[in-house]
Short mmCIF file of C-alpha atoms in Angstrom, two decimals:
data_model
loop_
_atom_site.label_atom_id
_atom_site.label_comp_id
_atom_site.label_asym_id
_atom_site.label_seq_id
_atom_site.Cartn_x
_atom_site.Cartn_y
_atom_site.Cartn_z
CA UNK A 1329 -0.93 16.37 8.46
CA UNK A 1330 -1.39 14.59 11.76
CA UNK A 1331 1.39 12.15 12.63
CA UNK A 1332 1.85 9.35 15.14
CA UNK A 1333 5.31 7.83 15.78
CA UNK A 1334 6.01 5.23 18.44
CA UNK A 1335 8.54 2.51 19.30
CA UNK A 1336 6.91 -0.10 21.49
CA UNK A 1337 7.93 -3.34 23.18
CA UNK A 1338 4.50 -5.02 23.15
CA UNK A 1339 2.43 -6.62 20.34
CA UNK A 1340 0.93 -4.22 17.75
CA UNK A 1341 -2.84 -3.79 17.34
CA UNK A 1342 -3.87 -4.44 13.71
CA UNK A 1343 -6.81 -2.02 13.60
CA UNK A 1344 -5.09 0.83 15.49
CA UNK A 1345 -3.70 2.70 12.42
CA UNK A 1346 -7.11 2.52 10.70
CA UNK A 1347 -8.85 3.94 13.74
CA UNK A 1348 -6.35 6.67 14.37
CA UNK A 1349 -6.27 7.81 10.72
CA UNK A 1350 -10.06 7.75 10.36
CA UNK A 1351 -11.23 11.29 9.69
CA UNK A 1352 -14.90 11.06 8.91
CA UNK A 1353 -14.96 12.13 5.26
CA UNK A 1354 -11.77 14.08 4.70
CA UNK A 1355 -9.67 11.17 3.30
CA UNK A 1356 -10.78 8.78 0.61
CA UNK A 1357 -7.83 6.43 0.87
CA UNK A 1358 -5.85 4.70 3.57
CA UNK A 1359 -2.86 2.54 2.70
CA UNK A 1360 -1.32 0.45 5.42
CA UNK A 1361 1.85 -1.62 5.40
CA UNK A 1362 2.46 -4.24 8.01
CA UNK A 1363 5.80 -6.10 8.27
CA UNK A 1364 5.90 -9.50 9.94
CA UNK A 1365 8.42 -11.93 11.25
CA UNK A 1366 9.11 -14.54 8.53
CA UNK A 1367 10.15 -18.05 9.50
CA UNK A 1368 12.23 -18.52 6.29
CA UNK A 1369 11.00 -22.09 5.74
CA UNK A 1370 11.01 -22.89 9.42
CA UNK A 1371 14.65 -21.76 9.89
CA UNK A 1372 13.96 -18.72 12.06
CA UNK A 1373 12.72 -19.37 15.65
CA UNK A 1374 12.39 -15.78 16.87
CA UNK A 1375 13.45 -12.24 16.08
CA UNK A 1376 15.04 -9.62 18.31
CA UNK A 1377 15.13 -5.91 17.51
CA UNK A 1378 17.42 -3.35 19.00
CA UNK A 1379 17.19 0.40 18.34
CA UNK A 1380 18.76 3.78 19.25
CA UNK A 1381 16.13 5.48 21.43
CA UNK A 1382 15.76 9.17 20.64
CA UNK A 1383 17.44 9.02 17.28
CA UNK A 1384 14.85 6.51 15.98
CA UNK A 1385 12.00 8.86 16.63
CA UNK A 1386 13.87 11.80 15.11
CA UNK A 1387 14.64 9.88 11.93
CA UNK A 1388 11.05 8.69 11.63
CA UNK A 1389 9.84 12.26 12.09
CA UNK A 1390 12.16 13.50 9.36
CA UNK A 1391 10.93 10.76 6.98
CA UNK A 1392 7.30 11.74 7.57
CA UNK A 1393 8.17 15.38 6.92
CA UNK A 1394 9.81 14.41 3.64
CA UNK A 1395 6.74 12.40 2.66
CA UNK A 1396 4.49 15.33 3.42
CA UNK A 1397 6.57 17.56 1.10
CA UNK A 1398 6.15 15.05 -1.73
CA UNK A 1399 2.48 14.09 -1.46
CA UNK A 1400 -0.70 15.71 -0.14
CA UNK A 1401 -1.38 13.57 2.94
CA UNK A 1402 -3.86 13.93 5.78
CA UNK A 1403 -2.25 11.59 8.28
CA UNK A 1404 0.73 9.29 8.78
CA UNK A 1405 1.29 6.55 11.38
CA UNK A 1406 4.49 4.69 12.13
CA UNK A 1407 4.70 2.21 15.00
CA UNK A 1408 7.74 -0.09 15.25
CA UNK A 1409 8.15 -2.89 17.71
CA UNK A 1410 11.44 -3.70 19.48
CA UNK A 1411 12.59 -6.50 21.77
CA UNK A 1412 11.98 -10.19 21.16
CA UNK A 1413 9.10 -11.31 19.02
CA UNK A 1414 7.72 -14.63 17.69
CA UNK A 1415 7.41 -15.79 14.10
CA UNK A 1416 4.35 -14.25 12.42
CA UNK A 1417 4.16 -11.29 14.80
CA UNK A 1418 3.97 -7.74 13.49
CA UNK A 1419 7.23 -5.80 13.44
CA UNK A 1420 6.09 -2.50 11.97
CA UNK A 1421 2.96 -0.63 10.86
CA UNK A 1422 3.16 2.23 8.43
CA UNK A 1423 -0.14 3.79 7.41
CA UNK A 1424 -1.10 6.96 5.60
CA UNK A 1425 -4.36 8.63 4.68
CA UNK A 1426 -4.88 10.93 1.72
CA UNK A 1427 -7.63 12.27 -0.45
CA UNK A 1428 -6.44 10.16 -3.42
CA UNK A 1429 -5.16 6.58 -3.42
CA UNK A 1430 -2.04 7.01 -5.53
CA UNK A 1431 -0.63 9.52 -3.11
CA UNK A 1432 -1.30 7.13 -0.21
CA UNK A 1433 0.31 4.15 -1.99
CA UNK A 1434 3.39 6.13 -2.97
CA UNK A 1435 3.85 7.79 0.41
CA UNK A 1436 3.46 4.51 2.31
CA UNK A 1437 6.05 2.73 0.08
CA UNK A 1438 8.41 5.69 0.37
CA UNK A 1439 8.20 5.82 4.20
CA UNK A 1440 8.99 2.06 4.36
CA UNK A 1441 11.90 2.35 1.94
CA UNK A 1442 13.46 5.17 3.93
CA UNK A 1443 12.75 3.53 7.29
CA UNK A 1444 14.54 0.39 6.12
CA UNK A 1445 17.74 2.28 5.29
CA UNK A 1446 17.80 5.19 7.76
CA UNK A 1447 16.00 4.38 10.99
CA UNK A 1448 18.42 2.96 13.56
CA UNK A 1449 16.95 -0.50 14.13
CA UNK A 1450 18.93 -3.77 13.98
CA UNK A 1451 17.49 -7.28 13.77
CA UNK A 1452 18.89 -10.55 14.97
CA UNK A 1453 17.41 -13.91 14.28
CA UNK A 1454 17.33 -17.01 16.49
CA UNK A 1455 18.40 -19.91 14.26
CA UNK A 1456 19.33 -23.31 15.65
CA UNK A 1457 19.24 -21.89 19.17
CA UNK A 1458 21.75 -19.12 18.37
CA UNK A 1459 21.28 -15.43 17.63
CA UNK A 1460 22.60 -14.10 14.33
CA UNK A 1461 22.61 -10.43 13.24
CA UNK A 1462 20.69 -9.89 10.03
CA UNK A 1463 22.64 -8.41 7.12
CA UNK A 1464 21.36 -5.30 5.39
CA UNK A 1465 19.96 -5.93 1.87
CA UNK A 1466 21.45 -4.17 -1.14
CA UNK A 1467 17.94 -4.11 -2.64
CA UNK A 1468 16.70 -1.94 0.27
CA UNK A 1469 19.53 0.55 -0.32
CA UNK A 1470 18.64 0.69 -3.99
CA UNK A 1471 14.94 1.23 -3.26
CA UNK A 1472 15.65 4.18 -1.01
CA UNK A 1473 18.17 5.60 -3.52
CA UNK A 1474 15.58 5.33 -6.31
CA UNK A 1475 13.23 7.81 -4.54
CA UNK A 1476 16.06 10.32 -4.11
CA UNK A 1477 17.15 9.95 -7.76
CA UNK A 1478 13.56 10.37 -8.90
CA UNK A 1479 13.37 13.59 -6.86
CA UNK A 1480 16.60 15.03 -8.20
CA UNK A 1481 15.70 14.12 -11.81
CA UNK A 1482 12.88 16.67 -11.55
CA UNK A 1483 15.35 19.42 -10.78
CA UNK A 1484 17.01 21.37 -13.64
CA UNK X 90 34.41 15.17 26.05
CA UNK X 91 32.73 13.12 23.38
CA UNK X 92 30.44 10.16 23.99
CA UNK X 93 30.72 7.39 21.48
CA UNK X 94 27.73 5.00 21.41
CA UNK X 95 27.93 1.62 19.77
CA UNK X 96 25.03 -0.51 18.51
CA UNK X 97 24.17 -4.04 17.38
CA UNK X 98 26.99 -6.28 16.11
CA UNK X 99 29.56 -3.45 16.62
CA UNK X 100 28.47 -3.07 20.25
CA UNK X 101 28.87 -6.83 20.84
CA UNK X 102 32.24 -6.95 19.12
CA UNK X 103 33.52 -3.99 21.09
CA UNK X 104 32.27 -5.46 24.32
CA UNK X 105 30.63 -2.24 25.51
CA UNK X 106 27.65 0.06 24.83
CA UNK X 107 29.52 3.38 24.86
CA UNK X 108 32.80 5.05 25.64
CA UNK X 109 33.36 8.63 26.75
CA UNK X 110 36.59 10.04 25.47
CA UNK X 111 38.54 13.34 25.45
CA UNK X 112 40.51 13.33 22.18
CA UNK X 113 43.20 15.93 21.56
CA UNK X 114 42.18 19.23 19.91
CA UNK X 115 43.55 17.98 16.58
CA UNK X 116 40.58 15.63 16.34
CA UNK X 117 37.89 17.76 14.65
CA UNK X 118 36.01 15.28 12.43
CA UNK X 119 34.44 11.87 12.76
CA UNK X 120 37.13 10.47 10.50
CA UNK X 121 39.85 11.75 12.79
CA UNK X 122 37.96 10.48 15.86
CA UNK X 123 37.75 6.95 14.37
CA UNK X 124 41.44 7.05 13.55
CA UNK X 125 42.33 8.26 17.01
CA UNK X 126 40.04 5.70 18.75
CA UNK X 127 41.57 2.84 16.77
CA UNK X 128 45.01 3.86 17.97
CA UNK X 129 43.88 4.05 21.65
CA UNK X 130 41.91 0.84 21.91
CA UNK X 131 42.82 -2.44 20.17
CA UNK X 132 39.50 -4.18 20.86
CA UNK X 133 37.54 -1.23 19.45
CA UNK X 134 39.90 -1.07 16.45
CA UNK X 135 39.25 -4.74 15.72
CA UNK X 136 35.48 -4.27 16.15
CA UNK X 137 35.49 -1.33 13.72
CA UNK X 138 37.62 -3.23 11.21
CA UNK X 139 35.06 -6.08 11.35
CA UNK X 140 32.18 -3.65 10.55
CA UNK X 141 32.12 -2.84 6.85
CA UNK X 142 29.86 -0.02 5.70
CA UNK X 143 29.90 1.65 9.06
CA UNK X 144 27.02 4.09 9.62
CA UNK X 145 27.51 7.22 11.70
CA UNK X 146 25.23 9.56 13.64
CA UNK X 147 26.27 12.81 15.31
CA UNK X 148 23.83 14.07 17.91
CA UNK X 149 21.15 11.61 16.69
CA UNK X 150 21.36 12.68 13.01
CA UNK X 151 22.89 10.50 10.28
CA UNK X 152 26.27 11.90 9.28
CA UNK X 153 29.33 11.09 7.19
CA UNK X 154 32.95 10.62 8.21
CA UNK X 155 33.57 14.22 7.14
CA UNK X 156 31.20 15.57 9.78
CA UNK X 157 32.93 17.99 12.12
CA UNK X 158 32.89 17.44 15.88
CA UNK X 159 32.63 19.75 18.84
CA UNK X 160 32.99 19.31 22.56
CA UNK X 161 29.97 17.51 24.03
CA UNK X 162 28.88 15.83 20.77
CA UNK X 163 27.37 12.34 20.90
CA UNK X 164 28.72 10.15 18.13
CA UNK X 165 26.98 6.87 17.36
CA UNK X 166 28.62 4.11 15.28
CA UNK X 167 26.72 1.15 13.96
CA UNK X 168 26.43 -1.40 11.15
CA UNK X 169 23.85 -0.82 8.35
CA UNK X 170 20.36 -0.62 9.80
CA UNK X 171 17.97 -3.54 9.31
CA UNK X 172 14.60 -2.48 10.74
CA UNK X 173 11.16 -2.65 9.19
CA UNK V 752 -2.37 -18.02 -3.29
CA UNK V 753 -5.45 -17.94 -1.09
CA UNK V 754 -8.14 -15.46 -2.11
CA UNK V 755 -11.21 -13.96 -0.53
CA UNK V 756 -13.72 -12.01 -2.56
CA UNK V 757 -16.99 -10.66 -1.25
CA UNK V 758 -19.62 -8.02 -1.94
CA UNK V 759 -21.44 -7.04 1.23
CA UNK V 760 -24.22 -4.67 2.27
CA UNK V 761 -23.02 -4.13 5.86
CA UNK V 762 -20.13 -2.12 7.34
CA UNK V 763 -16.63 -3.53 6.80
CA UNK V 764 -14.41 -4.73 9.65
CA UNK V 765 -11.01 -2.93 9.64
CA UNK V 766 -8.91 -5.78 11.07
CA UNK V 767 -10.56 -8.55 9.01
CA UNK V 768 -8.08 -8.53 6.08
CA UNK V 769 -5.13 -8.55 8.46
CA UNK V 770 -6.54 -11.53 10.37
CA UNK V 771 -7.46 -13.50 7.28
CA UNK V 772 -4.12 -12.96 5.54
CA UNK V 773 -2.09 -13.75 8.64
CA UNK V 774 -0.02 -16.83 7.94
CA UNK V 775 2.27 -17.25 10.89
CA UNK V 776 5.64 -16.73 9.30
CA UNK V 777 5.19 -17.27 5.57
CA UNK V 778 4.62 -13.64 4.60
CA UNK V 779 6.81 -10.76 5.67
CA UNK V 780 4.60 -8.02 4.21
CA UNK V 781 0.92 -7.12 4.15
CA UNK V 782 -0.31 -4.10 2.23
CA UNK V 783 -3.90 -3.02 2.69
CA UNK V 784 -5.86 -0.35 0.90
CA UNK V 785 -9.11 1.01 2.31
CA UNK V 786 -11.31 3.37 0.36
CA UNK V 787 -13.70 5.63 2.25
CA UNK V 788 -16.64 7.88 1.50
CA UNK V 789 -15.32 11.50 1.20
CA UNK V 790 -17.58 14.40 2.08
CA UNK V 791 -15.94 16.74 -0.53
CA UNK V 792 -15.84 19.73 1.82
CA UNK V 793 -19.20 18.86 3.33
CA UNK V 794 -20.94 18.67 -0.04
CA UNK V 795 -21.69 14.92 0.00
CA UNK V 796 -24.29 13.69 2.47
CA UNK V 797 -24.23 9.95 1.63
CA UNK V 798 -23.08 7.47 -1.01
CA UNK V 799 -24.99 4.70 -2.73
CA UNK V 800 -23.38 1.82 -4.60
CA UNK V 801 -25.02 -0.41 -7.12
CA UNK V 802 -23.34 -3.43 -8.73
CA UNK V 803 -23.92 -6.35 -11.14
CA UNK V 804 -24.12 -9.42 -8.94
CA UNK V 805 -22.30 -12.34 -10.41
CA UNK V 806 -20.23 -10.38 -12.90
CA UNK V 807 -18.65 -8.38 -10.06
CA UNK V 808 -17.22 -11.48 -8.41
CA UNK V 809 -16.04 -12.86 -11.75
CA UNK V 810 -14.24 -9.63 -12.62
CA UNK V 811 -12.59 -9.47 -9.20
CA UNK V 812 -11.49 -13.07 -9.47
CA UNK V 813 -9.92 -12.37 -12.87
CA UNK V 814 -8.09 -9.32 -11.51
CA UNK V 815 -6.63 -11.36 -8.63
CA UNK V 816 -5.52 -14.08 -11.11
CA UNK V 817 -3.72 -11.40 -13.16
CA UNK V 818 -2.05 -10.03 -10.03
CA UNK V 819 -0.91 -13.56 -9.11
CA UNK V 820 0.73 -13.95 -12.54
CA UNK V 821 2.67 -10.69 -12.08
CA UNK V 822 3.86 -10.95 -8.48
CA UNK V 823 4.63 -13.76 -6.04
CA UNK V 824 1.73 -13.36 -3.55
CA UNK V 825 0.57 -15.53 -0.65
CA UNK V 826 -2.91 -14.11 -0.23
CA UNK V 827 -5.30 -11.54 -1.65
CA UNK V 828 -8.47 -10.12 -0.10
CA UNK V 829 -11.12 -7.95 -1.79
CA UNK V 830 -14.28 -6.92 -0.01
CA UNK V 831 -16.49 -4.26 -1.53
CA UNK V 832 -19.53 -2.73 0.11
CA UNK V 833 -22.77 -1.93 -1.75
CA UNK V 834 -25.98 -0.09 -0.79
CA UNK V 835 -26.16 3.19 1.02
CA UNK V 836 -23.33 4.34 3.29
CA UNK V 837 -22.47 7.35 5.38
CA UNK V 838 -19.59 9.81 4.98
CA UNK V 839 -16.34 8.34 6.36
CA UNK V 840 -17.48 4.71 6.06
CA UNK V 841 -15.35 2.10 4.31
CA UNK V 842 -16.27 1.34 0.70
CA UNK V 843 -13.65 -1.22 -0.21
CA UNK V 844 -10.78 -3.17 1.30
CA UNK V 845 -8.03 -4.61 -0.85
CA UNK V 846 -5.26 -6.42 0.95
CA UNK V 847 -2.41 -8.66 -0.14
CA UNK V 848 0.34 -10.63 1.61
CA UNK V 849 3.70 -11.51 0.13
CA UNK V 850 7.16 -12.45 1.16
CA UNK V 851 8.55 -9.11 0.12
CA UNK V 852 7.03 -5.64 0.47
CA UNK V 853 7.49 -4.31 -3.01
CA UNK V 854 5.44 -7.14 -4.47
CA UNK V 855 2.69 -6.45 -1.96
CA UNK V 856 2.64 -2.71 -2.67
CA UNK V 857 2.58 -3.17 -6.41
CA UNK V 858 -0.07 -5.90 -6.39
CA UNK V 859 -2.38 -3.94 -4.07
CA UNK V 860 -2.19 -0.80 -6.21
CA UNK V 861 -2.68 -2.86 -9.39
CA UNK V 862 -5.79 -4.57 -8.02
CA UNK V 863 -7.29 -1.21 -7.03
CA UNK V 864 -6.51 0.34 -10.41
CA UNK V 865 -8.15 -2.54 -12.29
CA UNK V 866 -11.12 -2.70 -9.89
CA UNK V 867 -11.76 0.97 -10.44
CA UNK V 868 -12.06 0.56 -14.23
CA UNK V 869 -13.37 -2.97 -14.70
CA UNK V 870 -15.53 -4.16 -11.79
CA UNK V 871 -19.18 -3.33 -12.38
CA UNK V 872 -19.90 -0.95 -9.49
CA UNK V 873 -21.54 2.47 -9.84
CA UNK V 874 -21.70 5.22 -7.26
CA UNK V 875 -24.18 7.93 -6.70
CA UNK V 876 -23.81 10.75 -4.17
CA UNK V 877 -26.46 12.50 -2.16
CA UNK V 878 -25.87 16.25 -2.57
CA UNK V 879 -28.36 18.86 -1.47
CA UNK V 880 -30.96 16.12 -0.88
CA UNK V 881 -30.69 14.69 -4.42
CA UNK V 882 -28.83 11.69 -5.79
CA UNK V 883 -26.31 12.26 -8.55
CA UNK V 884 -24.43 9.56 -10.42
CA UNK V 885 -20.65 9.93 -10.10
CA UNK V 886 -18.70 10.38 -13.34
CA UNK V 887 -15.78 8.06 -14.10
CA UNK V 888 -12.37 9.73 -13.82
CA UNK V 889 -10.02 9.83 -16.78
CA UNK V 890 -7.10 9.47 -14.34
CA UNK V 891 -8.45 6.06 -13.25
CA UNK V 892 -8.60 4.86 -16.87
CA UNK V 893 -5.00 6.05 -17.39
CA UNK V 894 -3.79 4.32 -14.23
CA UNK V 895 -5.25 0.97 -15.35
CA UNK V 896 -3.91 1.41 -18.89
CA UNK V 897 -0.39 2.14 -17.51
CA UNK V 898 -0.19 -1.36 -15.99
CA UNK V 899 -1.16 -2.93 -19.25
CA UNK V 900 1.29 -0.82 -21.22
CA UNK V 901 4.08 -1.65 -18.76
CA UNK V 902 3.26 -5.34 -19.26
CA UNK V 903 3.31 -5.15 -23.06
CA UNK V 904 6.53 -3.08 -23.05
CA UNK V 905 8.30 -6.18 -21.65
CA UNK V 906 7.22 -8.26 -24.71
CA UNK V 907 9.38 -8.26 -27.85
CA UNK R 1286 -33.75 -14.92 -27.01
CA UNK R 1287 -31.28 -12.47 -25.58
CA UNK R 1288 -31.56 -10.80 -22.19
CA UNK R 1289 -30.33 -7.22 -22.06
CA UNK R 1290 -29.53 -5.90 -18.57
CA UNK R 1291 -29.15 -2.21 -17.86
CA UNK R 1292 -27.31 -0.59 -14.96
CA UNK R 1293 -26.92 2.66 -13.09
CA UNK R 1294 -27.74 5.90 -14.98
CA UNK R 1295 -28.57 3.94 -18.13
CA UNK R 1296 -31.08 1.79 -16.23
CA UNK R 1297 -32.71 4.88 -14.80
CA UNK R 1298 -32.86 6.65 -18.17
CA UNK R 1299 -34.30 3.59 -19.87
CA UNK R 1300 -36.86 3.16 -17.10
CA UNK R 1301 -36.21 -0.58 -16.68
CA UNK R 1302 -33.69 -3.09 -15.35
CA UNK R 1303 -33.70 -5.46 -18.28
CA UNK R 1304 -35.43 -6.37 -21.53
CA UNK R 1305 -35.60 -9.77 -23.13
CA UNK R 1306 -35.67 -9.66 -26.88
CA UNK R 1307 -35.63 -11.99 -29.91
CA UNK R 1308 -33.75 -10.09 -32.60
CA UNK R 1309 -33.76 -11.37 -36.22
CA UNK R 1310 -31.01 -13.80 -37.28
CA UNK R 1311 -29.16 -10.98 -39.00
CA UNK R 1312 -28.23 -9.63 -35.53
CA UNK R 1313 -25.02 -11.46 -34.69
CA UNK R 1314 -22.94 -8.88 -32.83
CA UNK R 1315 -23.41 -6.48 -29.93
CA UNK R 1316 -23.09 -3.58 -32.35
CA UNK R 1317 -25.95 -4.94 -34.49
CA UNK R 1318 -28.02 -5.61 -31.35
CA UNK R 1319 -27.60 -1.99 -30.19
CA UNK R 1320 -28.57 -0.74 -33.61
CA UNK R 1321 -31.63 -3.01 -33.74
CA UNK R 1322 -32.69 -2.12 -30.18
CA UNK R 1323 -32.50 1.61 -30.91
CA UNK R 1324 -34.81 1.13 -33.91
CA UNK R 1325 -37.34 -0.85 -31.80
CA UNK R 1326 -37.53 1.31 -28.71
CA UNK R 1327 -37.35 5.12 -28.70
CA UNK R 1328 -36.85 5.43 -24.93
CA UNK R 1329 -34.00 2.92 -24.95
CA UNK R 1330 -32.52 4.68 -28.02
CA UNK R 1331 -32.57 8.01 -26.13
CA UNK R 1332 -31.12 6.43 -23.00
CA UNK R 1333 -28.24 4.89 -25.01
CA UNK R 1334 -27.62 8.15 -26.87
CA UNK R 1335 -27.33 9.88 -23.46
CA UNK R 1336 -24.69 7.39 -22.28
CA UNK R 1337 -21.30 8.16 -23.79
CA UNK R 1338 -18.49 5.61 -23.44
CA UNK R 1339 -20.96 2.73 -23.04
CA UNK R 1340 -19.47 -0.37 -21.44
CA UNK R 1341 -20.63 -3.86 -22.47
CA UNK R 1342 -20.57 -7.26 -20.93
CA UNK R 1343 -21.56 -10.53 -22.58
CA UNK R 1344 -22.32 -13.33 -20.16
CA UNK R 1345 -20.73 -11.38 -17.29
CA UNK R 1346 -17.45 -10.77 -19.14
CA UNK R 1347 -16.36 -7.32 -20.39
CA UNK R 1348 -16.78 -7.22 -24.19
CA UNK R 1349 -16.58 -4.82 -27.09
CA UNK R 1350 -19.23 -3.86 -29.63
CA UNK R 1351 -17.63 -6.35 -32.01
CA UNK R 1352 -18.41 -9.31 -29.72
CA UNK R 1353 -20.56 -11.89 -31.46
CA UNK R 1354 -23.83 -13.01 -29.92
CA UNK R 1355 -25.62 -16.35 -29.68
CA UNK R 1356 -29.06 -17.42 -28.60
CA UNK R 1357 -29.34 -17.29 -24.82
CA UNK R 1358 -26.59 -14.74 -24.27
CA UNK R 1359 -26.95 -12.21 -21.50
CA UNK R 1360 -25.80 -8.73 -22.61
CA UNK R 1361 -25.23 -6.01 -20.01
CA UNK R 1362 -25.00 -2.36 -20.95
CA UNK R 1363 -23.79 0.28 -18.54
CA UNK R 1364 -21.95 3.61 -18.16
CA UNK R 1365 -18.26 3.61 -17.14
CA UNK R 1366 -17.85 1.90 -13.78
CA UNK R 1367 -17.07 3.99 -10.67
CA UNK R 1368 -16.46 1.54 -7.84
CA UNK R 1369 -13.64 1.39 -5.35
#
């Protein structure tokens, strides 16, 4: 499986994962997730993302390795933006290619669920001219835990 | 010597990005380090107390409070992650 | 929910679904599926797709309406190519936008599973200089049936 | 009058894209139409027999063999779909 992991401070290119994963006949399916800055009914004016350089890339690499153990994948791409970004801008791209579509769908959702709960990124939102740290969601923790429970349920 | 890095809200509450400390030899786990740090530094103690569900990394790998520590380790402390 | 449905005879544009779904802060998640012509270890030389004009669009519209009833979506895009295409080229793009990522993942997979078993498209492959109609896969029928069973399991 | 459209392998086997027929009034369902067509047209009968798991649309909507028919309906017959 080829992998591409990057943390960048500039806007993401929408077609880049598609181009990079393209393999001229090996894969039949590409699934791409793109996360964007929501305005929350006009409340949020901007988003700022901080991360832990070095650890971020290691965690992302470990998540892709786990995905590769679970599904037959041909390629996986994760690019996450950091710094300050405007409403509607892309925060993260996760894309995978596989021979079959169900593997690609599952792996892409898995990578996002683990990224959300393990990769050292922190968001703050500009609301009313002031920055507020975003709270972690319990639903994200549960989504990541569900993959691990599903895995252990298969063991004797 | 152990470097302790702080991130996000915890970093802001503690008023610094990192501290480098030399705890006594009795400090051999993350739990003991946190306890010792809180006793040394009131502002850091308050910042940690204000950070529920603290996450920990040792040498850039996620770890628990039980993780053991050795000379030269880099410990990172941070609130739950919110990327993606 | 805004929708875009098209059947086209020319190559697909990778970034088009992303651009069309982009809504400047309403959606936090876009999930895009792209299906491509596989060469099956070099066996397949080209792919040809036939469809039933008129019915195709109606079926796709009905599938998107079903998806909208099941998940809160902001936009859905389906573009399917027909005619003759080369190995590695894009056959279909299905993309959805939603506030939350799990809705987008589920809806995109659902649309693909129903498209595979209900939309009147037929593939033939050029192998060894001769065209062969592609057989339907039992696994696709099962995937579509699973969504409908999951839906009826929620009823009393 | 009923138009019967054929697609993909079935179209090729039958050697035509569509037939327009005027079955007797006793033909009121897709099942009866298929039965009647097979009696009228040996090549079409052979093409249908060679197409297991036939799919049916009436007026561009997926339908079953039980679907009732009315004057002017467009019936499409085809093998299982393989798009996507």
